[in-house]
Amino acid sequence: MNPAVVDSILTSRSRYLDELTRFIAIPSVSALPEHAADTRACAGWLADHMTAVGLQNVRVIDTPGHPVVYGDWLNAPGAPTVLFYGHYDVQPVDPLDQWVSPPFEATVRDNELFARGATDDKGQLFVHLKALEAHLSKTGTLPINARVILEGEEEIGSPNLDQFIRDHKAELACDVVVVSDSPMFEKGVPSICYGLRGLSYFQIDLRGSTTDLHSGSFGGAVANPAFVLAQMLAQMKDRGGHVKIPGFYDDVRELTEREREEFKRLPFNEKQYRKNLGAPRLHGETGYSTLERTWARPTFEVNGLLSGFTGEGSKTVIPATAMAKISMRLVPDQDPDKIAGLFEAYVKKVAPKSVDLKVTRMHGGKPWMTGLDNPYVQAAARAIELGFNRAPVYTREGGSIPIVATFQTELNAPTVLFGLGTPDENAHAPNEKLDLDHFYGGILASAYLYEEIAKTRG
Ligand code: BES
Ligand code: ZN
């Protein structure tokens, strides 16, 4: 690579950090209506920044929800086109009292940057903007054609992005998609992730009476929705952690022996993992290791429960309602719509007539997996090795980036997951953080990536 590009990346670290700090300071919480204006302001800030970086045709494009920011640089005829995807929206910050420093004031402690969005995904997407900038400012050109698409609704299930991609297929045409929105296997162990889980999300509402009831006067006469909900949820999984929804496992692609062997070879310390989580004991589907359970097996989880009196002291009451948020993580080749249908049928079957049941589908996303022999994966592996002085390991992940499957089907483009986070990054939780060695190393690796991709023919 041109030494001036490398030199500029190595000498601009404090500026990169200052700029990321300003990006993070805009509280683009997509889930909360009170932050809608901030989310839009963040899109505007990004667009200005992308223009300053040297991207062209930069636009903030409206959707029925939060806007998409687009920019490109397409002046390398004959070279491959890379689509960089990321999301500028972030998760809510509650519980706020558990943050050591304010969530939107990026703070460095022990070479880690703490803030909401530090890793998910502002810090990670910023890496690519800085690498593009380094090339463009020092050489006036890029070895590839680049398109950048940054969305503001990833954390709420990307409700408008599939349609956006279908509507802008020509503008998004590319040979490969590069996404940095996932963790490395371990701090300092660069990784390429070749599989993500999908998702199917629901809310269940039960009502047993028009209002809360005196539990002495009426206890025994009516069903208690909190108790019914617990009984219904208890029927979703058996003691071995297998999901009991009929048909749930029909389309699950089993792990291959080779994959199981490779997972076993990864430097995974189960004892340390348990300790870090503060879990008294690990628990999951029988017959599978922890990595297999989280990366390659589907799950059924309760994300939230609400019912009755939860304040201090006691109150003798039968709650009128009970509510649960539940979600299922899916693996190839489960289809979120099909799974949603199976769940709805089963939940109706296990609900007694003594309560009114409402089942609401929230969002879903397809699981994804790619082959490791893909030449772009190999190009990314070389770039990562150049940027981090260490060859990447190959992982799958339990999280979801539903749009990745859409890139494959709609744009016919493979995705490379160039993850720069860490497993202890506290994404979606208080004290979210990004390792600064990953941030700076990622910028260098991203800068190498363009040349490695330019050498590749898909
Ligand atoms: N960065 C994550 C995705 C992720 C997490 C990938 C962990 C690999 C490992 C992303 O921002 C996210 O949180 N996605 C949501 C998607 C959902 C709202 C459809 C998720 O996984 O819960
Ligand atoms: Zn997230």
Coordinates of C-alpha atoms and ligand atoms in Angstrom, one line a residue:
M1 CA 0.0 0.0 0.0
N2 CA 1.1 3.6 -0.6
P3 CA 3.2 4.4 2.5
A4 CA 1.6 7.9 2.7
V5 CA -1.8 6.1 3.4
V6 CA -0.3 4.0 6.1
D7 CA 1.5 6.9 7.6
S8 CA -1.6 9.1 7.6
I9 CA -3.6 6.3 9.4
L10 CA -0.9 5.9 12.0
T11 CA -0.5 9.6 12.7
S12 CA -4.2 10.6 12.7
R13 CA -5.4 8.6 15.7
S14 CA -6.3 11.4 18.0
R15 CA -8.3 13.1 15.2
Y16 CA -10.1 9.9 14.5
L17 CA -11.0 9.6 18.2
D18 CA -12.2 13.3 18.3
E19 CA -14.4 12.8 15.3
L20 CA -15.9 9.5 16.6
T21 CA -16.6 11.3 19.9
R22 CA -18.6 13.9 18.0
F23 CA -20.5 11.2 16.1
I24 CA -21.3 9.4 19.3
A25 CA -22.5 12.5 21.0
I26 CA -25.6 12.6 18.8
P27 CA -28.1 10.3 20.6
S28 CA -29.6 8.5 17.6
V29 CA -31.7 6.0 19.6
S30 CA -34.0 4.6 16.9
A31 CA -36.5 2.9 19.3
L32 CA -37.5 6.1 21.1
P33 CA -39.8 8.6 19.5
E34 CA -38.3 11.4 21.6
H35 CA -35.0 10.8 19.8
A36 CA -36.4 10.9 16.3
A37 CA -35.0 14.4 15.7
D38 CA -31.6 13.4 17.0
T39 CA -31.6 10.3 14.8
R40 CA -32.2 12.5 11.8
A41 CA -29.6 15.0 12.9
C42 CA -27.1 12.1 13.1
A43 CA -27.9 11.2 9.5
G44 CA -27.2 14.8 8.5
W45 CA -23.9 14.8 10.4
L46 CA -22.9 11.6 8.7
A47 CA -23.7 12.9 5.3
D48 CA -21.6 16.0 5.9
H49 CA -18.8 13.8 7.2
M50 CA -19.0 11.5 4.2
T51 CA -18.7 14.4 1.9
A52 CA -15.7 15.7 3.8
V53 CA -14.1 12.2 3.5
G54 CA -14.3 12.5 -0.2
L55 CA -17.3 10.4 -1.1
Q56 CA -19.6 11.7 -3.9
N57 CA -23.3 11.7 -4.5
V58 CA -23.9 11.9 -0.8
R59 CA -27.6 12.0 0.2
V60 CA -29.9 11.6 3.1
I61 CA -32.7 9.5 1.7
D62 CA -36.1 9.4 3.5
T63 CA -37.8 6.2 4.3
P64 CA -41.1 5.7 6.1
G65 CA -38.9 5.6 9.3
H66 CA -35.4 6.9 9.9
P67 CA -33.4 8.0 6.9
V68 CA -30.7 6.1 5.0
V69 CA -27.4 7.8 4.3
Y70 CA -25.8 7.0 1.0
G71 CA -22.6 8.0 -0.7
D72 CA -20.3 6.5 -3.3
W73 CA -17.0 6.8 -5.2
L74 CA -17.2 5.1 -8.5
N75 CA -14.2 6.3 -10.5
A76 CA -12.3 3.0 -10.8
P77 CA -13.7 1.5 -14.0
G78 CA -13.2 -2.2 -14.2
A79 CA -12.4 -2.6 -10.5
P80 CA -14.8 -4.4 -8.2
T81 CA -17.5 -2.5 -6.4
V82 CA -17.7 -2.8 -2.6
L83 CA -20.8 -1.9 -0.7
F84 CA -20.1 -0.9 2.9
Y85 CA -23.1 -1.3 5.2
G86 CA -23.5 -0.1 8.7
H87 CA -26.0 1.4 11.1
Y88 CA -25.9 4.8 12.8
D89 CA -28.8 4.1 15.2
V90 CA -28.1 2.9 18.7
Q91 CA -30.0 1.1 21.5
P92 CA -31.6 2.9 24.4
V93 CA -29.3 3.6 27.3
D94 CA -31.4 2.4 30.3
P95 CA -30.6 1.6 33.0
L96 CA -28.7 4.9 33.0
D97 CA -27.6 4.7 36.6
Q98 CA -25.3 1.7 35.8
W99 CA -23.2 3.7 33.4
V100 CA -19.8 4.7 34.8
S101 CA -19.5 7.7 32.4
P102 CA -22.4 9.4 30.5
P103 CA -23.4 7.2 27.5
F104 CA -23.2 9.9 24.9
E105 CA -19.9 11.4 26.2
A106 CA -17.3 9.0 24.8
T107 CA -14.7 8.3 27.5
V108 CA -11.4 6.4 27.2
R109 CA -10.4 4.1 30.1
D110 CA -7.6 1.6 29.7
N111 CA -7.5 1.9 26.0
E112 CA -11.2 1.2 25.6
L113 CA -13.7 3.8 24.4
F114 CA -16.9 3.7 26.5
A115 CA -20.2 5.1 25.0
R116 CA -23.5 4.0 23.5
G117 CA -22.7 3.1 19.9
A118 CA -18.9 2.8 20.6
T119 CA -19.0 -0.7 19.0
D120 CA -22.6 -1.1 17.8
D121 CA -22.2 0.3 15.3
K122 CA -20.8 3.8 15.2
G123 CA -17.2 3.0 16.0
Q124 CA -17.2 0.0 13.7
L125 CA -18.7 1.8 10.7
F126 CA -16.4 4.8 11.2
V127 CA -13.4 2.6 10.6
H128 CA -14.3 2.3 6.9
L129 CA -15.0 6.0 6.5
K130 CA -11.6 6.7 7.9
A131 CA -9.8 4.1 5.6
L132 CA -11.6 5.5 2.6
E133 CA -10.6 9.0 3.6
A134 CA -6.9 8.0 4.1
H135 CA -6.8 6.6 0.5
L136 CA -8.7 9.5 -1.0
S137 CA -6.8 12.3 0.8
K138 CA -3.3 10.9 0.2
T139 CA -3.7 9.4 -3.3
G140 CA -6.8 11.1 -4.7
T141 CA -8.1 7.7 -5.7
L142 CA -9.3 4.2 -4.6
P143 CA -8.3 0.8 -6.0
I144 CA -12.0 -0.1 -5.9
N145 CA -15.4 1.4 -6.5
A146 CA -17.1 2.1 -3.2
R147 CA -20.7 2.6 -2.2
V148 CA -21.6 3.3 1.4
I149 CA -25.1 2.7 2.9
L150 CA -25.8 3.5 6.5
E151 CA -29.2 2.9 8.0
G152 CA -30.9 4.3 11.1
E153 CA -33.2 1.4 12.0
E154 CA -31.1 -1.7 12.4
E155 CA -31.7 -1.9 16.2
I156 CA -35.5 -2.0 15.6
G157 CA -35.3 -4.7 13.0
S158 CA -34.7 -2.7 9.8
P159 CA -38.4 -2.4 9.0
N160 CA -37.9 -0.3 5.9
L161 CA -34.5 -1.5 4.5
D162 CA -35.6 -4.5 2.5
Q163 CA -38.0 -2.3 0.5
F164 CA -35.3 0.4 0.2
I165 CA -32.9 -2.1 -1.3
R166 CA -35.5 -3.5 -3.7
D167 CA -36.3 0.2 -4.8
H168 CA -32.6 1.1 -5.2
K169 CA -31.2 -2.1 -6.7
A170 CA -29.3 -0.3 -9.5
E171 CA -27.7 2.2 -7.2
L172 CA -26.6 -0.5 -4.8
A173 CA -25.2 -2.9 -7.4
C174 CA -22.0 -4.4 -6.1
D175 CA -19.6 -7.4 -6.2
V176 CA -19.3 -7.7 -2.4
V177 CA -20.8 -6.2 0.8
V178 CA -18.5 -5.4 3.7
V179 CA -20.1 -5.1 7.2
S180 CA -18.4 -4.4 10.5
D181 CA -21.1 -4.9 13.1
S182 CA -20.0 -8.0 15.0
P183 CA -17.4 -9.0 17.6
M184 CA -14.1 -10.7 17.1
F185 CA -13.8 -14.1 18.7
E186 CA -11.7 -12.6 21.4
K187 CA -9.9 -9.4 22.1
G188 CA -6.8 -9.4 19.9
V189 CA -8.0 -12.4 17.9
P190 CA -9.2 -11.0 14.6
S191 CA -12.0 -13.0 13.1
I192 CA -14.2 -13.5 10.0
C193 CA -17.7 -14.5 10.9
Y194 CA -19.4 -16.7 8.3
G195 CA -22.8 -17.2 9.9
L196 CA -25.4 -15.2 11.7
R197 CA -28.6 -16.3 13.3
G198 CA -32.0 -15.0 12.2
L199 CA -34.9 -13.9 14.5
S200 CA -38.6 -14.1 15.0
Y201 CA -40.0 -11.7 17.6
F202 CA -43.4 -11.6 19.3
Q203 CA -45.4 -10.0 22.1
I204 CA -48.0 -12.1 23.9
D205 CA -50.8 -10.4 25.8
L206 CA -53.2 -12.2 28.2
R207 CA -56.3 -10.8 29.8
G208 CA -58.2 -12.5 32.5
S209 CA -60.6 -9.8 33.7
T210 CA -61.5 -6.2 32.9
T211 CA -59.6 -4.9 35.9
D212 CA -57.3 -6.1 38.6
L213 CA -59.2 -8.1 41.2
H214 CA -59.1 -8.5 45.0
S215 CA -57.3 -11.9 45.3
G216 CA -59.3 -12.8 48.4
S217 CA -62.8 -12.1 47.0
F218 CA -62.1 -13.5 43.6
G219 CA -59.0 -15.8 44.0
G220 CA -60.2 -19.3 43.0
A221 CA -62.9 -18.1 40.6
V222 CA -60.9 -16.8 37.7
A223 CA -57.6 -17.7 36.0
N224 CA -54.6 -15.6 36.9
P225 CA -53.0 -14.3 33.7
A226 CA -49.6 -14.1 35.3
F227 CA -49.8 -17.8 36.2
V228 CA -51.3 -18.8 32.9
L229 CA -48.5 -17.0 31.1
A230 CA -45.9 -18.8 33.2
Q231 CA -47.6 -22.2 32.4
M232 CA -47.7 -21.4 28.7
L233 CA -44.1 -20.3 28.6
A234 CA -43.1 -23.5 30.5
Q235 CA -44.6 -25.5 27.6
M236 CA -42.3 -23.9 25.0
K237 CA -39.1 -25.8 26.0
D238 CA -38.4 -29.2 27.7
R239 CA -35.9 -29.7 30.4
G240 CA -33.2 -30.5 27.9
G241 CA -33.6 -27.0 26.3
H242 CA -35.3 -28.3 23.2
V243 CA -38.0 -26.1 21.8
K244 CA -41.4 -27.9 21.8
I245 CA -43.1 -26.0 19.0
P246 CA -44.1 -28.7 16.5
G247 CA -42.0 -28.4 13.3
F248 CA -39.6 -26.0 14.9
Y249 CA -36.5 -28.1 14.0
D250 CA -37.7 -29.3 10.6
D251 CA -35.4 -27.0 8.5
V252 CA -32.5 -26.7 10.9
R253 CA -29.2 -27.4 9.0
E254 CA -27.2 -29.6 11.3
L255 CA -23.6 -28.8 12.1
T256 CA -21.1 -30.7 10.0
E257 CA -18.5 -32.9 11.8
R258 CA -15.9 -30.6 10.3
E259 CA -17.5 -27.5 11.8
R260 CA -17.8 -29.2 15.2
E261 CA -14.1 -30.0 15.0
E262 CA -13.2 -26.5 14.0
F263 CA -15.3 -24.9 16.8
K264 CA -13.4 -27.2 19.2
R265 CA -10.1 -25.9 18.0
L266 CA -11.0 -22.3 18.8
P267 CA -9.3 -21.0 22.0
F268 CA -12.5 -21.0 24.0
N269 CA -12.2 -21.0 27.8
E270 CA -15.6 -22.1 29.1
K271 CA -14.8 -21.5 32.7
Q272 CA -13.7 -17.9 32.1
Y273 CA -16.7 -17.3 29.8
R274 CA -19.1 -18.4 32.7
K275 CA -17.2 -16.3 35.2
N276 CA -17.4 -13.2 32.9
L277 CA -21.1 -13.6 32.6
G278 CA -21.6 -14.0 36.3
A279 CA -23.7 -17.1 35.6
P280 CA -23.8 -19.7 38.4
R281 CA -23.8 -22.4 35.7
L282 CA -24.0 -22.5 31.9
H283 CA -27.2 -23.9 30.5
G284 CA -28.5 -24.9 27.1
E285 CA -29.7 -27.5 24.7
T286 CA -28.3 -31.0 25.6
G287 CA -26.0 -32.6 23.1
Y288 CA -24.3 -29.3 22.1
S289 CA -21.3 -27.3 23.3
T290 CA -21.6 -23.6 24.3
L291 CA -20.3 -22.4 20.9
E292 CA -22.6 -24.7 19.1
R293 CA -25.6 -23.6 21.1
T294 CA -25.0 -19.9 20.6
W295 CA -23.8 -20.0 17.0
A296 CA -25.5 -22.9 15.3
R297 CA -28.6 -23.9 17.2
P298 CA -32.0 -22.1 17.4
T299 CA -33.3 -20.8 20.7
F300 CA -36.5 -19.7 22.3
E301 CA -36.1 -16.8 24.8
V302 CA -38.2 -14.6 27.0
N303 CA -37.0 -11.1 26.6
G304 CA -39.4 -9.5 29.0
L305 CA -42.3 -10.2 31.4
L306 CA -44.8 -7.8 32.9
S307 CA -47.7 -8.5 35.2
G308 CA -49.3 -7.5 38.5
F309 CA -47.9 -5.7 41.5
T310 CA -44.1 -5.3 41.4
G311 CA -43.6 -2.4 43.8
E312 CA -42.3 -2.5 47.3
G313 CA -44.3 -4.3 49.9
S314 CA -47.2 -6.5 49.1
K315 CA -50.6 -6.1 47.5
T316 CA -53.2 -8.9 47.3
V317 CA -54.3 -8.7 43.8
I318 CA -55.1 -10.9 40.8
P319 CA -53.6 -9.0 37.8
A320 CA -56.0 -8.3 34.9
T321 CA -53.3 -8.8 32.3
A322 CA -49.9 -10.4 31.7
M323 CA -47.5 -9.6 28.9
A324 CA -44.4 -11.3 27.6
K325 CA -41.9 -10.3 24.8
I326 CA -40.4 -13.5 23.4
S327 CA -38.0 -14.1 20.5
M328 CA -36.6 -17.1 18.7
R329 CA -33.1 -17.0 17.2
L330 CA -33.0 -19.0 14.0
V331 CA -30.4 -20.8 12.1
P332 CA -30.1 -21.8 8.4
D333 CA -32.4 -22.9 6.8
Q334 CA -35.2 -21.9 9.2
D335 CA -37.6 -19.3 7.7
P336 CA -38.8 -16.6 10.0
D337 CA -42.3 -16.5 8.5
K338 CA -42.7 -20.2 8.7
I339 CA -41.5 -20.3 12.3
A340 CA -43.8 -17.4 13.2
G341 CA -46.7 -19.4 11.8
L342 CA -45.7 -22.5 13.8
F343 CA -45.3 -20.4 17.0
E344 CA -48.7 -18.7 16.6
A345 CA -50.5 -22.0 16.1
Y346 CA -48.8 -23.6 19.1
V347 CA -49.4 -20.6 21.4
K348 CA -53.1 -20.7 20.6
K349 CA -53.1 -24.4 21.3
V350 CA -51.5 -24.1 24.8
A351 CA -53.6 -21.0 25.8
P352 CA -56.5 -22.0 28.1
K353 CA -60.0 -20.6 27.3
S354 CA -60.0 -18.8 30.7
V355 CA -57.9 -15.9 29.3
D356 CA -58.1 -13.8 26.2
L357 CA -55.0 -14.1 24.1
K358 CA -53.4 -11.6 21.7
V359 CA -50.3 -12.6 19.8
T360 CA -48.5 -9.8 17.9
R361 CA -45.7 -10.5 15.4
M362 CA -43.1 -7.8 15.8
H363 CA -40.1 -8.4 13.5
G364 CA -38.1 -11.1 12.0
G365 CA -34.9 -11.7 10.1
K366 CA -33.4 -14.5 8.1
P367 CA -30.4 -16.4 9.2
W368 CA -27.3 -16.3 7.0
M369 CA -24.2 -18.3 6.2
T370 CA -21.6 -18.1 3.5
G371 CA -18.9 -20.3 2.2
L372 CA -15.3 -19.8 3.3
D373 CA -13.9 -20.5 -0.2
N374 CA -15.4 -17.2 -1.4
P375 CA -12.5 -15.2 -2.8
Y376 CA -13.6 -12.0 -1.1
V377 CA -13.4 -13.8 2.3
Q378 CA -9.9 -14.7 1.4
A379 CA -9.1 -11.1 0.4
A380 CA -10.5 -9.9 3.8
A381 CA -8.4 -12.5 5.6
R382 CA -5.2 -11.2 4.0
A383 CA -6.2 -7.6 4.8
I384 CA -6.9 -8.5 8.4
E385 CA -3.6 -10.2 8.7
L386 CA -1.8 -7.1 7.3
G387 CA -3.7 -4.8 9.6
F388 CA -3.5 -6.8 12.8
N389 CA -0.3 -8.9 12.2
R390 CA -2.3 -12.0 12.9
A391 CA -4.4 -14.3 10.6
P392 CA -8.1 -14.3 11.4
V393 CA -10.0 -17.2 12.9
Y394 CA -13.4 -18.2 11.4
T395 CA -16.4 -18.0 13.6
R396 CA -20.2 -17.9 13.5
E397 CA -22.2 -15.6 15.7
G398 CA -25.5 -15.8 17.6
G399 CA -26.6 -12.3 16.8
S400 CA -28.6 -11.1 13.8
I401 CA -28.0 -8.7 11.0
P402 CA -31.1 -9.5 8.9
I403 CA -30.2 -7.3 6.0
V404 CA -27.2 -9.5 5.1
A405 CA -29.5 -12.2 3.8
T406 CA -31.3 -9.6 1.7
F407 CA -28.0 -8.4 0.2
Q408 CA -27.5 -12.0 -1.0
T409 CA -31.0 -12.5 -2.5
E410 CA -31.6 -9.0 -3.9
L411 CA -28.1 -7.9 -4.9
N412 CA -26.7 -11.3 -5.5
A413 CA -23.7 -10.2 -3.5
P414 CA -21.8 -12.1 -0.9
T415 CA -21.1 -10.4 2.4
V416 CA -17.8 -10.3 4.4
L417 CA -18.3 -9.7 8.1
F418 CA -15.3 -7.7 9.2
G419 CA -16.1 -7.7 12.9
L420 CA -14.1 -5.4 15.1
G421 CA -15.9 -5.6 18.5
T422 CA -15.0 -7.8 21.5
P423 CA -17.2 -10.5 23.2
D424 CA -17.2 -8.3 26.4
E425 CA -18.2 -5.1 24.5
N426 CA -21.5 -4.7 26.5
A427 CA -23.5 -4.1 23.3
H428 CA -27.1 -3.1 24.2
A429 CA -26.1 -2.9 27.8
P430 CA -24.6 -0.2 30.1
N431 CA -20.9 0.7 29.6
E432 CA -20.8 -0.3 25.9
K433 CA -17.2 -0.1 24.7
L434 CA -14.8 -0.5 21.9
D435 CA -11.2 -1.6 22.1
L436 CA -9.0 1.2 20.6
D437 CA -6.5 -1.3 19.2
H438 CA -9.3 -2.9 17.3
F439 CA -10.5 0.6 16.1
Y440 CA -7.1 1.7 14.8
G441 CA -6.1 -1.8 13.6
G442 CA -9.4 -2.0 11.8
I443 CA -8.8 1.3 9.9
L444 CA -5.4 -0.1 8.7
A445 CA -7.0 -3.5 7.8
S446 CA -9.8 -1.7 5.9
A447 CA -7.3 0.3 4.0
Y448 CA -5.5 -2.9 3.0
L449 CA -8.8 -4.5 2.1
Y450 CA -9.4 -2.4 -0.9
E451 CA -6.2 -3.5 -2.5
E452 CA -6.7 -7.1 -1.7
I453 CA -10.3 -6.9 -3.1
A454 CA -8.9 -5.2 -6.2
K455 CA -6.7 -8.2 -6.8
T456 CA -9.8 -10.5 -6.6
R457 CA -12.1 -11.5 -9.3
G458 CA -15.4 -12.7 -7.8
Ligands
BES1 N1 -24.4 -5.7 16.1 C1 -25.6 -6.5 16.2 C2 -25.5 -7.8 15.5 C3 -24.6 -8.9 16.1 C4 -24.6 -9.1 17.5 C5 -23.9 -9.7 15.3 C6 -23.8 -10.1 18.0 C7 -23.1 -10.7 15.8 C8 -23.0 -10.8 17.2 C9 -26.8 -5.7 15.8 O1 -26.7 -4.3 16.0 C10 -28.0 -6.2 16.5 O2 -28.1 -6.0 17.7 N2 -28.9 -6.8 15.8 C11 -30.2 -7.2 16.4 C12 -31.1 -7.4 15.2 C13 -32.5 -7.5 15.6 C14 -33.0 -6.2 16.2 C15 -33.3 -7.9 14.4 C16 -30.0 -8.5 17.2 O3 -29.2 -9.4 16.9 O4 -30.7 -8.5 18.3
ZN2 ZN -27.2 -3.9 18.1

